XYZ file of C-alpha atoms in Angstrom:
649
model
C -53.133 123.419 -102.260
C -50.903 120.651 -104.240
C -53.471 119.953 -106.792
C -55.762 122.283 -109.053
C -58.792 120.750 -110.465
C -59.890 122.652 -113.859
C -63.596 122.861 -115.335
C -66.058 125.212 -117.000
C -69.695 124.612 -117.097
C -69.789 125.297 -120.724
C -67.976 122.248 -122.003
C -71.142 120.552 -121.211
C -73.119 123.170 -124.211
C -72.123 120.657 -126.597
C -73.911 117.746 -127.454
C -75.641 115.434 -130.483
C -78.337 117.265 -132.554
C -79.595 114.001 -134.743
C -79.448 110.451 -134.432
C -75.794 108.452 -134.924
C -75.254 105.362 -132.578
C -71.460 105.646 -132.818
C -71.762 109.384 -131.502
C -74.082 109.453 -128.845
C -72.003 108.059 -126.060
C -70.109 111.026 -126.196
C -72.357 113.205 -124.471
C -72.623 116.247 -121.403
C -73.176 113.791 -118.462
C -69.874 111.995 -119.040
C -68.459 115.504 -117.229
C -71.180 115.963 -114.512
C -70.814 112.348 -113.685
C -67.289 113.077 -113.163
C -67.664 115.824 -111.254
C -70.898 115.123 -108.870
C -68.828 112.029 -107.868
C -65.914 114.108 -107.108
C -67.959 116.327 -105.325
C -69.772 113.125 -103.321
C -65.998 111.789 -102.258
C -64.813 115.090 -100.729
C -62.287 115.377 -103.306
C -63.200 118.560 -105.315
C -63.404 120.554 -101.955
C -59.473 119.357 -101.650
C -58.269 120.879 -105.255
C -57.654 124.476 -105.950
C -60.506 124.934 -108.324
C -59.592 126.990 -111.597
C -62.449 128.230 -114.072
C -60.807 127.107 -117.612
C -60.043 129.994 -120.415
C -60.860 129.660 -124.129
C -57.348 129.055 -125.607
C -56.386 131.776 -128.082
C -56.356 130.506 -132.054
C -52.532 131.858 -132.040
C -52.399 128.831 -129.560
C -54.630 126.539 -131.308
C -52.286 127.498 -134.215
C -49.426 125.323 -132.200
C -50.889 122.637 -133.963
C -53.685 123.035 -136.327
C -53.912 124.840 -139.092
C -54.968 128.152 -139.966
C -57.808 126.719 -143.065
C -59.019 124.097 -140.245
C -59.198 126.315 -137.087
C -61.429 128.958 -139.140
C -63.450 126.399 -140.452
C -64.787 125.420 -136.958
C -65.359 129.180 -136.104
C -67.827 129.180 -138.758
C -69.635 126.267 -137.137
C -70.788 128.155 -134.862
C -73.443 129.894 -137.137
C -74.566 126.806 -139.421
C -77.527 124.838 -138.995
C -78.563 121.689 -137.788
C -78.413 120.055 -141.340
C -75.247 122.139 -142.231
C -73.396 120.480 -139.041
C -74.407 117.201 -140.028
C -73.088 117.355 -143.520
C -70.357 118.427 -142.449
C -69.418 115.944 -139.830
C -70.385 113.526 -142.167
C -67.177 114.539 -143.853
C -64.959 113.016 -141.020
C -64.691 109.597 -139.033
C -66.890 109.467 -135.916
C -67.500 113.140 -134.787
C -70.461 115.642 -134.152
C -70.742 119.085 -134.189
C -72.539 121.936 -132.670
C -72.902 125.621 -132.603
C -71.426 125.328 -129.235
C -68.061 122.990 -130.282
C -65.468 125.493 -131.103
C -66.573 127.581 -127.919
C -66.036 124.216 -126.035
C -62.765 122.727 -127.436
C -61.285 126.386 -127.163
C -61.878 126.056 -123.598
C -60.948 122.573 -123.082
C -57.656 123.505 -124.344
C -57.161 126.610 -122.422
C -58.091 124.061 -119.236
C -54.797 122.519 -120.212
C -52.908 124.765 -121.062
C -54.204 126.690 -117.496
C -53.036 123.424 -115.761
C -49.608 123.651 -117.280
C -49.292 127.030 -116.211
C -50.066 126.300 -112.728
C -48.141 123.222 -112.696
C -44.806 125.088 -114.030
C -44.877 127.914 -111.817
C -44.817 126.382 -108.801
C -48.782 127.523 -108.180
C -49.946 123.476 -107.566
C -47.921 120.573 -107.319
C -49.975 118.482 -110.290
C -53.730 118.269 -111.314
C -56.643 117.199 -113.573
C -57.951 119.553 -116.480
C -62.263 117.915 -116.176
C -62.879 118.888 -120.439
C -64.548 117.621 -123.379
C -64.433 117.584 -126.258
C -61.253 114.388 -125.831
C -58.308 115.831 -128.114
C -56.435 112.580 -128.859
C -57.003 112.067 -132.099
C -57.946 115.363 -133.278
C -55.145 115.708 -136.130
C -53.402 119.344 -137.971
C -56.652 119.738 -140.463
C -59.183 117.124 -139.370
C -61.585 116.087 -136.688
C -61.462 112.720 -135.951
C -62.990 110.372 -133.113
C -65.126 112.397 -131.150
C -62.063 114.976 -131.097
C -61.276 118.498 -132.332
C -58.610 120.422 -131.117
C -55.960 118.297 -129.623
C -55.705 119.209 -126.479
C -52.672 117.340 -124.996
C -50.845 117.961 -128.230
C -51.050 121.710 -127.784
C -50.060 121.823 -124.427
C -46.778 120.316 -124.967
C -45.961 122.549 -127.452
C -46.876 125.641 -125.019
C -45.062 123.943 -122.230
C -41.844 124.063 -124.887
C -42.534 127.514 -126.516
C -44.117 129.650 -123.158
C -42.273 128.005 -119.947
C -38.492 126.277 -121.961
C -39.296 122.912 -121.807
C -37.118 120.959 -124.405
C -38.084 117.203 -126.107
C -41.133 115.627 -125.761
C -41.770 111.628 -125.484
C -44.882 110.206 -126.511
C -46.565 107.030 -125.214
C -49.235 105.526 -125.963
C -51.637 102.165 -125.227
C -54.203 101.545 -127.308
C -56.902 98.731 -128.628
C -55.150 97.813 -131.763
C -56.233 94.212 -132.380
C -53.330 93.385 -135.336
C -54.371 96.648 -137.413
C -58.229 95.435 -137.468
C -59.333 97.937 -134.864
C -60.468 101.862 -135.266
C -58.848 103.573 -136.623
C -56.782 100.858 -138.326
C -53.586 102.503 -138.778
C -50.291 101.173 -139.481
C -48.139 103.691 -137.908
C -49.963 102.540 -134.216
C -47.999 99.084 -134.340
C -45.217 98.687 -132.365
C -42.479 99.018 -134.965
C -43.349 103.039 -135.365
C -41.092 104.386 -133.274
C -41.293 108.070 -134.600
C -38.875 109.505 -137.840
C -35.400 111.055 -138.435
C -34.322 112.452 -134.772
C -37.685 111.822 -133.660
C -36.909 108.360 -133.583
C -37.528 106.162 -130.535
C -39.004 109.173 -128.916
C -42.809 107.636 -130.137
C -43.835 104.320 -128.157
C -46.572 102.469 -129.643
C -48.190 99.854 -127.061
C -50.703 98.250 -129.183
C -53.298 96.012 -127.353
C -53.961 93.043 -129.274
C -56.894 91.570 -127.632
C -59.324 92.766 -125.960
C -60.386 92.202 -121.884
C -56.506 93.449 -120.946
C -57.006 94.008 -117.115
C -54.721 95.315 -114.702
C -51.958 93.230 -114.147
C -51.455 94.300 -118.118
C -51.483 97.573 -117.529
C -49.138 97.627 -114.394
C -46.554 95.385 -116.380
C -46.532 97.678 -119.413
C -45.397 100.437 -117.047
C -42.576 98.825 -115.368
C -41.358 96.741 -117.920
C -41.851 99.246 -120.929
C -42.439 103.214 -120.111
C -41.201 103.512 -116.613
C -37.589 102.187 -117.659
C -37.520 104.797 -120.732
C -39.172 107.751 -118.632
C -36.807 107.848 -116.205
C -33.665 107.661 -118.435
C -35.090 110.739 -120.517
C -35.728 112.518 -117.281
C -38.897 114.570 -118.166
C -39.186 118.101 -116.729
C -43.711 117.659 -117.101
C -45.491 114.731 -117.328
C -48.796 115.363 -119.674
C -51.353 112.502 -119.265
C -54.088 112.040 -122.124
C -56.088 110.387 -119.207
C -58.392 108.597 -121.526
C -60.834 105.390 -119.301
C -61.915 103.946 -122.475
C -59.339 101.428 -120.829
C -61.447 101.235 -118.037
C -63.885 98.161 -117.103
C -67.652 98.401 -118.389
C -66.460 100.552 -121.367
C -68.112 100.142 -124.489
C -65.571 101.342 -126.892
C -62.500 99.986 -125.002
C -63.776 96.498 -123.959
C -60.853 96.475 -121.739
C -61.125 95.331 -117.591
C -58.749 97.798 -115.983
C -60.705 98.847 -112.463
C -60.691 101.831 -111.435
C -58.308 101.923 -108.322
C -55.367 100.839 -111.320
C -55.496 104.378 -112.265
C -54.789 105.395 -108.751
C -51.684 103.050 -109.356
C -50.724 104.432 -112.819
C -50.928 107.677 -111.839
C -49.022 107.839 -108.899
C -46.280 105.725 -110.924
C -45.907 108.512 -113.268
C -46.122 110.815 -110.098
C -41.941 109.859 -108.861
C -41.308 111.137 -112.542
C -39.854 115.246 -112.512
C -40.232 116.175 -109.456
C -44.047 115.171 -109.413
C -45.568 117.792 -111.795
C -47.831 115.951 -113.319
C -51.111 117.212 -115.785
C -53.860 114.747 -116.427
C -55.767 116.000 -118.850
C -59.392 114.181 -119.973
C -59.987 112.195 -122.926
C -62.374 109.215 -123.468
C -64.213 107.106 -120.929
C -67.891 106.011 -122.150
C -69.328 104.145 -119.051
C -70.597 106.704 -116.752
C -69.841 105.200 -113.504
C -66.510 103.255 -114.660
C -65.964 106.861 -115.814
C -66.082 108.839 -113.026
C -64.720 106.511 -110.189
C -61.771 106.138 -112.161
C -61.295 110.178 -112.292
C -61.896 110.008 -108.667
C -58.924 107.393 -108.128
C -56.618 109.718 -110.634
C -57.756 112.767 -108.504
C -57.055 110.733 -104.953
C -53.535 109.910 -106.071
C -52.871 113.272 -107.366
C -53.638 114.526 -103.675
C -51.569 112.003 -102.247
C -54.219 108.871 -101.075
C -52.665 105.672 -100.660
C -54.276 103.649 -103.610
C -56.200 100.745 -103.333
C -55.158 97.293 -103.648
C -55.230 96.003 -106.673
C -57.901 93.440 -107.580
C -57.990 90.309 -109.697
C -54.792 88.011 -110.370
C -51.866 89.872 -111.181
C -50.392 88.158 -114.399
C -50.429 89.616 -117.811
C -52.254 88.235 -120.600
C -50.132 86.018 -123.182
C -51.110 88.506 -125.510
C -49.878 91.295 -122.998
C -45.997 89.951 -123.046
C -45.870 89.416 -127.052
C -47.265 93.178 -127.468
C -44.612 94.250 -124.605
C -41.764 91.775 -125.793
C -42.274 93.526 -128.994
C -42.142 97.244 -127.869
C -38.988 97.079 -125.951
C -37.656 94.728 -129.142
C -37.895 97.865 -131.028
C -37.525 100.838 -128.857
C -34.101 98.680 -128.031
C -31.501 100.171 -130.101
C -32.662 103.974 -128.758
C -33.004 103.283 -125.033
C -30.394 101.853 -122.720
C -32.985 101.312 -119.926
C -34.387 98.313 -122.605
C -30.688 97.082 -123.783
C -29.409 96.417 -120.445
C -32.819 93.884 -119.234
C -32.648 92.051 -121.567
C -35.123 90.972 -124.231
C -36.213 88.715 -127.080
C -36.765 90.070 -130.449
C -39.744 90.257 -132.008
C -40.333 93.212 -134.414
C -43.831 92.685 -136.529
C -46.103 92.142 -133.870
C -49.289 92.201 -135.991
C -48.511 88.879 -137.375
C -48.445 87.040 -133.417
C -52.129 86.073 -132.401
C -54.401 86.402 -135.089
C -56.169 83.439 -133.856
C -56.952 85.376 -130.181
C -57.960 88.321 -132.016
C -61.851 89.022 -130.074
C -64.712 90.203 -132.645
C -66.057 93.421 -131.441
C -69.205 92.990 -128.851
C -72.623 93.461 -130.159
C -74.473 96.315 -127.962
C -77.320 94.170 -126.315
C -75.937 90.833 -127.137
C -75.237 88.172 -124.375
C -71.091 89.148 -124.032
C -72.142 92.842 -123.641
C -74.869 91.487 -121.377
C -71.882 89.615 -119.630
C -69.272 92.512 -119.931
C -71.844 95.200 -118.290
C -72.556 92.475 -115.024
C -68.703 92.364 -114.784
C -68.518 95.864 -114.558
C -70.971 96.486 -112.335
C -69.238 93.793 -110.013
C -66.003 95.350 -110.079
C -67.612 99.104 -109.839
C -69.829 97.777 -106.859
C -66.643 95.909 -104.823
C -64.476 99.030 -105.528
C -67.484 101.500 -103.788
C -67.274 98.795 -100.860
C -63.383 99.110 -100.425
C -63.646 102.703 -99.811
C -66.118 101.628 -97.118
C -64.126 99.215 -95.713
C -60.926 101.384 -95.907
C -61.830 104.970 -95.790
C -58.598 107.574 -95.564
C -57.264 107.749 -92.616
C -56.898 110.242 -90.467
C -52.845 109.968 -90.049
C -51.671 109.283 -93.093
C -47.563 109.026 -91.780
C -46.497 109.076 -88.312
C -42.804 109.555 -87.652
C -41.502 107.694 -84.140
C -37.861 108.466 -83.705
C -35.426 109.449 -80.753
C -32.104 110.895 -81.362
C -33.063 112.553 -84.679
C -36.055 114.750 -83.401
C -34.113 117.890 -82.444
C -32.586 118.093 -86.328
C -35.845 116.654 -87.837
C -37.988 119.209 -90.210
C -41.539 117.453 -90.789
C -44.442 118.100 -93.238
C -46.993 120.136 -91.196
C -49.657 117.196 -91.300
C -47.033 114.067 -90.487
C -47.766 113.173 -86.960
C -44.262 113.049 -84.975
C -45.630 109.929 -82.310
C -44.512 110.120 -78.710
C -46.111 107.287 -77.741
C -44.957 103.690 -77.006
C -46.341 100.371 -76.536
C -47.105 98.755 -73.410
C -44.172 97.550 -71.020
C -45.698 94.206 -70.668
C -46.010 93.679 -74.363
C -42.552 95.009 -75.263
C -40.738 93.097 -72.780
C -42.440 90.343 -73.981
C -41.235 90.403 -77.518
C -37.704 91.739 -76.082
C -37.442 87.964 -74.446
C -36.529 87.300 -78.097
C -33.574 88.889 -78.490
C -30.560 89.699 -76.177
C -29.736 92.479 -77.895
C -33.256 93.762 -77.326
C -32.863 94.159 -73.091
C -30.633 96.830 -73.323
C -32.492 99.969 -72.573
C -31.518 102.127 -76.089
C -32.733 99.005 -77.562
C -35.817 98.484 -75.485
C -36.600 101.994 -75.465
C -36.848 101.866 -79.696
C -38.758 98.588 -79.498
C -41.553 100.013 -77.417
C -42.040 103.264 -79.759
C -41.514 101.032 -83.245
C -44.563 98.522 -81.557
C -46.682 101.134 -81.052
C -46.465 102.599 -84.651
C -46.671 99.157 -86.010
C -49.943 98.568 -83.834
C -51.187 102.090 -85.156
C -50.534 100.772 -88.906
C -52.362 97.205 -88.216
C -55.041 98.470 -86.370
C -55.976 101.049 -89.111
C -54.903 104.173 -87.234
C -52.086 105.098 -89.133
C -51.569 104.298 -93.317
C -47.450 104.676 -93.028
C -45.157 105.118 -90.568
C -41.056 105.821 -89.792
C -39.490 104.703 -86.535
C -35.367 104.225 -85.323
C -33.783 101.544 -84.048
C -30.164 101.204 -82.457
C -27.637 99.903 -84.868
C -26.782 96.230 -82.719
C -30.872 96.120 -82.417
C -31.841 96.695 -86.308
C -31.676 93.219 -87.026
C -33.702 91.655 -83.956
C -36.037 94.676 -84.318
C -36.802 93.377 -87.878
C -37.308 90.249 -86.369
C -39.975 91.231 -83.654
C -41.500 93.707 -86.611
C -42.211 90.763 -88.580
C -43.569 88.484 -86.279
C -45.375 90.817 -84.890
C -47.044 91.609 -88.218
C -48.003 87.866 -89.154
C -49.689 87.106 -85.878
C -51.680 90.087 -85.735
C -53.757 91.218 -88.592
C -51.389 91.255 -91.828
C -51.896 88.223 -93.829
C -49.031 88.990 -96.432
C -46.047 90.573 -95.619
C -43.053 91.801 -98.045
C -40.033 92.969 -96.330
C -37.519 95.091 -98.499
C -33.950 94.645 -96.495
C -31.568 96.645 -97.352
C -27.455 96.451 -95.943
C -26.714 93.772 -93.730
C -29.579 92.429 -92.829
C -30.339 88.246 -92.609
C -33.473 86.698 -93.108
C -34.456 85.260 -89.493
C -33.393 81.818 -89.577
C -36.419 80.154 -88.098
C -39.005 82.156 -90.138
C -41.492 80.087 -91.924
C -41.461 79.953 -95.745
C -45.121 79.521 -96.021
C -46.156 81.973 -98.788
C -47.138 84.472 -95.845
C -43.499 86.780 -96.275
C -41.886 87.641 -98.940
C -38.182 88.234 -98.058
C -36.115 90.334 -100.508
C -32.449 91.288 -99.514
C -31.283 94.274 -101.333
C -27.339 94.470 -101.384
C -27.042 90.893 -101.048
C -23.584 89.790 -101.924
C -24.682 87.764 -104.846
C -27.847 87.077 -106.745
C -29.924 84.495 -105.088
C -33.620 82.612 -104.954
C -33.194 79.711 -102.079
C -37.473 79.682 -102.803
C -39.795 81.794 -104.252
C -40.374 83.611 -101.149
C -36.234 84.700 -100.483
C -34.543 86.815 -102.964
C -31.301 88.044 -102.840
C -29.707 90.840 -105.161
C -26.365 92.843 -105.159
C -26.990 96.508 -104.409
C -26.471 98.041 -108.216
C -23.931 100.593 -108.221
C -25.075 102.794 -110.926
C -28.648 105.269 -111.511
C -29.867 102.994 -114.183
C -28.722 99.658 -112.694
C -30.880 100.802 -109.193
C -33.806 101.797 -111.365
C -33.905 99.016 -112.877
C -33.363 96.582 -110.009
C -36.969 98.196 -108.711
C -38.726 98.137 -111.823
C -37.712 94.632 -113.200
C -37.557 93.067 -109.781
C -38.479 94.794 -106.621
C -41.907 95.810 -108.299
C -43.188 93.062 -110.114
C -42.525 90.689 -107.258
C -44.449 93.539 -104.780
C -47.831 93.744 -107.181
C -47.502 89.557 -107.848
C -47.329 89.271 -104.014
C -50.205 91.834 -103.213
C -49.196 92.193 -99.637
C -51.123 93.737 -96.850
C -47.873 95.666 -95.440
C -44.429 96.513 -96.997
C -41.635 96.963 -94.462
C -38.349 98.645 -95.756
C -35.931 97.955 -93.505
C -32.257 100.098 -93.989
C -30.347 98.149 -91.968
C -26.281 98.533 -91.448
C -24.130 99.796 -93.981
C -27.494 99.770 -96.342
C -25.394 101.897 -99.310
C -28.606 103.671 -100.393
C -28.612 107.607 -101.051
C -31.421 109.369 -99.955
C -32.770 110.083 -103.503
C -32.548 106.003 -104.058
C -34.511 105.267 -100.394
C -37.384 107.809 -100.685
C -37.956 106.312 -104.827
C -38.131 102.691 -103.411
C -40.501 103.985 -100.099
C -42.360 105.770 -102.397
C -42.959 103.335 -105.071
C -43.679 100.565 -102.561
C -46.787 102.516 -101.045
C -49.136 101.291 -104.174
C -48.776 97.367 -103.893
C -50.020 97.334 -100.299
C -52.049 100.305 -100.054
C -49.956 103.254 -98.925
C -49.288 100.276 -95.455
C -45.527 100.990 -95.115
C -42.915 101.122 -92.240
C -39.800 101.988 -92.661
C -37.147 100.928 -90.257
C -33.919 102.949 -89.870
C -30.623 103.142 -87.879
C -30.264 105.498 -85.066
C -27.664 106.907 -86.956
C -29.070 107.741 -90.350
C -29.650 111.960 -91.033
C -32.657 113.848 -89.887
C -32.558 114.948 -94.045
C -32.759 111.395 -95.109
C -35.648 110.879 -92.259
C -37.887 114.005 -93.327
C -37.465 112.755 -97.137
C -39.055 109.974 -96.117
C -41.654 110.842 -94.631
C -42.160 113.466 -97.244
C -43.050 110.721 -99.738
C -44.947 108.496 -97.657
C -47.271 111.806 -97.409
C -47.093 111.470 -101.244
C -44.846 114.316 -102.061
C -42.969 113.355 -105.431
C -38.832 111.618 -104.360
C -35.760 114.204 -105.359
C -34.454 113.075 -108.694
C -31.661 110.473 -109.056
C -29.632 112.561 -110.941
C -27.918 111.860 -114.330
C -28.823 108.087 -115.727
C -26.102 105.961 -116.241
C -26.029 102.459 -117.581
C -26.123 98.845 -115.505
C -22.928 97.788 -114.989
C -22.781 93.958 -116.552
C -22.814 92.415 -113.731
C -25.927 93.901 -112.381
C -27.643 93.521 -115.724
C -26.604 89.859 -115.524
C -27.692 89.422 -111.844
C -31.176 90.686 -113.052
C -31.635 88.493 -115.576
C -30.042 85.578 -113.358
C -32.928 86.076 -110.973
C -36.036 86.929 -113.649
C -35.281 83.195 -115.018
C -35.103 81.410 -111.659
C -38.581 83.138 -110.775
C -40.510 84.313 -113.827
C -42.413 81.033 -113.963
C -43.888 81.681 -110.305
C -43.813 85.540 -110.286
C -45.556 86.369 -113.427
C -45.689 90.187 -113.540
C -41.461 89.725 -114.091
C -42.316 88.763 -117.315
C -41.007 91.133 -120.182
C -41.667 88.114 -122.906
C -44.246 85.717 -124.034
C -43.520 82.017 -122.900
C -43.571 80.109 -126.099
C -46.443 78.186 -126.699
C -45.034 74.714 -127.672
């Protein structure tokens, strides 16, 4: 199995022994409402399940110490009043006889996960624990956390599998210093000490109600960029859904299917070993859908679509324009996009600043109907668009006999009716001959597969003088049956079909373009960047941000003729591509392209993790310059290519 789920009953022992209104919400049901609705999707069943251990105090002693990790042994034998004096003694936490037994084993659950994750046993997974561990600090409890659990795993990762740095990221409700727990060094301008520095990224939220058009940008514009230039060998998630709609703590409208989205953005990152390990997340039902979406793209679902209007918050862009302002002079990925400096963030927006919601009052009253909206439309999505049976279908000729596929990728023999491909062949000359013909019929009947809801993804050939009126058919094809928006990603030497409406219905971006060009919002032209760090960021600042603002219904990726890309470079941009329309992708390519590059693809359409670039190098100027020619001309239409706050006159 690719991804281990880890639990133990007992983390559930804890839970509040007198009355405190702060504490209560962190409580036993916040895991079995995670886990009966994992077990209610089909998803548990999926994971390789893995009883969690109680961590050793040698490796609670990675982090905390020695005076602090005794003291909560002895809790274990106090009293009722004894544990409440001494909680009383720190900010916002509750003990029990049972706590030490429980935050030993939720950090053995991660430490278990990274285990399994680093020798090769699963691909990725979720570690289901409480007590949360992000905040728990060397000698103090703090925020409903004790031991902190994320913390010591990537100092066992380091010390017990060879791992080397570590960067640290982290969102959070900040609201100009004036939010719990109202410290400075959680502003943007902390960026870590001596060769720490720029190795700690501080995204502080500055408003509340940040939804997800927020959260996407702040991965493609600020982590995303920096993760892949310092190359991780583990990605450790503190998968905390006090971000998550409905939640009282957070007050913050990300839906649950965006953590589908997050996760598998983090999941193209080394090599897809990935360990999500719990942390807050109040609201029971915003709660545990969302750690059913993490769990769906850890197995390799197509996400949902997202939901809502994708354009950041004003608020958003200062608190990003300000992150990558001072995480500038130690990342390369943020020098070569281009930025406007702003480096005191907690002086911007003090008018926007939200007072905190009033349990009861008419905006929680408001807040909770929202949530229950959003949670109710999200439960009728997976209705409407169950998993599919097929997730990738592969429909190729003259690379079959060479071509190694995943066990569960359908190779399709099939083609579409004569009638109906002759009919779209009357289109194109090129299209009678019978190579060509041949190709049509077996790309028509994937297509038809994809539209129809047979198939999520699919790969088919075409003949090199046919790639171009193949593209043409695909696309017509697409508009006039069933897909409302389409976004075609053409790569090489491929032209836009001259007679193609520019109705807001396609999106038409050229990839190795010969210059950098917007005729209309809807055609985009860019150079093919010849560098690892100029391509990265071509799909992060542009290729991206255009794909979520567009929210189509089906990406093509079309490598067409003398298309440049290497096969690491094609399977990141197939891969990433699968979130903004759902996991609905075809890929088109030559006849003549490898069987290798063809079973890499379809590898990450499955949702297998891309091969790794290799070594990052810098954006040539003129591809820097090319990016920043094109995020002017379209910023003001395509919001999520925003990395700054428009000035407010």
């Amino acid at each position: 199995m690719r991804t281990a789920l880890v639990y133990h009953e007992d983390m559930t022992a804890a839970r509040l022994l007198w009355e405190d209104p702060e504490c209560e919400i962190e409580r036993p049901e916040r895991l079995t409402a995670a886990l009966e609705r994992l077990r209610q999707w089909g998803l548990e069943q999926r994971c390789l399940q893995l009883a969690a251990r109680e961590a050793s105090e040698a490796e609670l002693g990675l982090v905390h110490s020695p005076e602090y990790v005794s003291l909560l042994r002895g809790t274990q034998t106090l009293s009722t009043r004894e544990l409440q004096a001494l909680s009383g003694q720190y900010d916002a936490v509750y003990f029990h006889p049972s706590t030490f037994h429980c935050a030993r084993l939720a950090v053995g659950a991660a430490l278990q996960l990274v285990d399994a994750v680093l020798t090769g046993a699963v691909h990725n997974g979720l570690a289901l624990v409480r007590p949360p561990g992000h905040h728990g600090q060397r000698a103090a409890a703090n925020g409903f956390c004790v031991f902190n659990n994320v913390a010591i795993a990537a100092k066992y990762a380091k010390r017990r599998h060879g791992l080397h740095s570590v960067l640290y990221f982290s969102w959070h409700r900040y609201e100009h210093g004036h939010f719990w727990p109202y410290l400075r060094e959680s502003d943007a301008d902390a960026v870590g000490q001596g060769q720490g520095r720029g190795f700690t990224v501080n995204l502080p939220w500055n408003q509340v109600g940040m939804g997800n058009a927020d959260y996407v940008a702040a991965f493609l514009h600020v982590l995303l960029p920096m993760a892949f230039e310092f190359d991780p060998e583990l990605v450790l998630i503190s998968a905390g859904f006090d971000s998550a709609i409905g939640d009282p703590e957070g007050q913050m409208r990300a839906t649950p299917e965006c953590f589908s989205h997050l996760t598998q953005l983090l999941q193209v990152l080394a090599g897809g070993r990935v360990c999500a390990v719990l942390e807050g997340g109040y609201h029971l039902e915003s709660l545990s859908q969302s750690v059913c979406m993490v769990v769906k793209a850890l197995l390799g679902d197509p996400a949902l679509p997202l939901s809502g209007p994708m354009e950041p918050h004003h608020s958003a862009l200062e608190s990003i324009q300000s992150v990558r302002a001072a995480q500038a002079p130690h990342w390369k990925s943020l020098r070569q996009q281009g930025s406007t400096p702003i480096l005191n963030p907690s002086t911007y927006s003090l008018e926007r600043r939200a007072s905190p919601v009033s349990p009861g009052g008419p905006k929680f009253k408001a807040a909770e109907a929202q949530a229950s909206a959003a949670l109710s439309s999200l439960l009728d999505q997976l209705h409407l668009n169950p998993t599919l049976p097929v997730r990738t279908a592969v429909s190729l000729t003259a690379l079959d006999a060479a071509l190694v596929l995943p066990a569960d990728v359908l190779r399709q023999e099939g083609s579409a009716p004569q009638e109906e491909t002759r009919a779209w062949a009357r289109l194109h000359e090129a299209l009678a001959q019978d190579k060509a013909l041949t190709a049509l019929g077996k790309v028509l009947h994937l297509l038809n597969g994809i539209l129809d809801g047979q198939v999520s993804s699919g790969i088919a050939a075409t003949p090199e003088p046919a790639a171009a009126p193949t593209l043409d058919v695909v696309i017509r094809r697409s508009l006039s049956h069933g897909a409302r928006r389409l976004l075609c990603v053409a790569v090489g030497q491929l032209d836009r079909p001259a007679d193609l409406a520019d109705d807001g219905r396609n999106l038409w971006l050229n990839i190795r373009g010969k210059e950098a060009a917007a005729p209309s919002m809807f055609q985009v032209s860019v150079p093919l960047p010849g560098t690892t760090g100029g391509f990265v960021s071509c799909v992060l600042a542009l290729v991206l941000p255009l794909a979520y603002g567009f929210q189509p219904d089906l990406v093509l990726v079309a490598l067409g003729p003398a298309h440049g890309l290497q096969a690491p470079q094609a399977a990141l941009l197939a891969s990433l591509l699968r979130g903004p329309a759902g996991g609905r992708v075809l890929v088109l390519l030559e006849q003549g392209s490898t069987s290798q590059l063809a079973g890499i693809l379809a590898r990450v359409l499955q949702g297998e993790a891309p091969p790794g670039l290799g070594p990052f190098s810098m954006a040539s100027p003129e591809d820097t310059q090319a990016l920043i020619y094109l995020r002017g001309q379209l910023e003001a239409e395509w919001k999520m290519l925003q990395v700054a706050a428009p000035q407010v006159p």
